[in-house]
Amino acid sequence: MATEHLDEERLEEEQPEHHTSAEAAEKFLATLRDAEFDYACRCQS
């Protein structure tokens, strides 16, 4: 029972980190898309 509780605590501690990295990845992909769009617009003109 005690080990289960420790596992739960560890999961809760790891959760925010995972959430943050997911957000960072999303921001990175959005930046990538913006750069791609910007590049495509420049190439067309």
C-alpha positions as a LaTeX table, in Angstrom:
\begin{tabular}{lrrr}
\hline
Residue & $x$ (\AA) & $y$ (\AA) & $z$ (\AA) \\
\hline
Met1 & 0.00 & 0.00 & 0.00 \\
Ala2 & 2.82 & 2.39 & 0.84 \\
Thr3 & 4.57 & 1.83 & $-2.48$ \\
Glu4 & 1.33 & 2.55 & $-4.37$ \\
His5 & 1.08 & 5.89 & $-2.59$ \\
Leu6 & 4.67 & 6.73 & $-3.55$ \\
Asp7 & 3.98 & 5.86 & $-7.18$ \\
Glu8 & 0.95 & 8.16 & $-7.18$ \\
Glu9 & 3.01 & 11.02 & $-5.75$ \\
Arg10 & 5.70 & 10.50 & $-8.36$ \\
Leu11 & 3.09 & 10.54 & $-11.14$ \\
Glu12 & 1.67 & 13.82 & $-9.85$ \\
Glu13 & 5.15 & 15.35 & $-9.80$ \\
Glu14 & 5.92 & 14.22 & $-13.35$ \\
Gln15 & 2.58 & 15.39 & $-14.76$ \\
Pro16 & 3.27 & 19.17 & $-14.89$ \\
Glu17 & 6.61 & 18.59 & $-16.64$ \\
His18 & 4.90 & 16.53 & $-19.32$ \\
His19 & 2.21 & 19.19 & $-19.70$ \\
Thr20 & 4.85 & 21.90 & $-20.08$ \\
Ser21 & 6.81 & 19.99 & $-22.71$ \\
Ala22 & 3.59 & 19.35 & $-24.65$ \\
Glu23 & 2.86 & 23.08 & $-24.59$ \\
Ala24 & 6.41 & 23.84 & $-25.70$ \\
Ala25 & 6.06 & 21.40 & $-28.58$ \\
Glu26 & 2.78 & 23.01 & $-29.60$ \\
Lys27 & 4.35 & 26.48 & $-29.57$ \\
Phe28 & 7.31 & 25.17 & $-31.55$ \\
Leu29 & 5.02 & 23.63 & $-34.18$ \\
Ala30 & 3.02 & 26.86 & $-34.41$ \\
Thr31 & 6.24 & 28.82 & $-34.94$ \\
Leu32 & 7.30 & 26.32 & $-37.57$ \\
Arg33 & 3.97 & 26.71 & $-39.39$ \\
Asp34 & 4.25 & 30.51 & $-39.30$ \\
Ala35 & 7.78 & 30.33 & $-40.73$ \\
Glu36 & 6.64 & 27.93 & $-43.45$ \\
Phe37 & 3.73 & 30.23 & $-44.37$ \\
Asp38 & 6.03 & 33.27 & $-44.38$ \\
Tyr39 & 8.52 & 31.44 & $-46.60$ \\
Ala40 & 5.77 & 30.33 & $-49.03$ \\
Cys41 & 4.45 & 33.90 & $-49.32$ \\
Arg42 & 7.92 & 35.27 & $-50.05$ \\
Cys43 & 8.56 & 32.63 & $-52.71$ \\
Gln44 & 5.29 & 33.44 & $-54.52$ \\
Ser45 & 5.95 & 37.17 & $-54.77$ \\
\hline
\end{tabular}
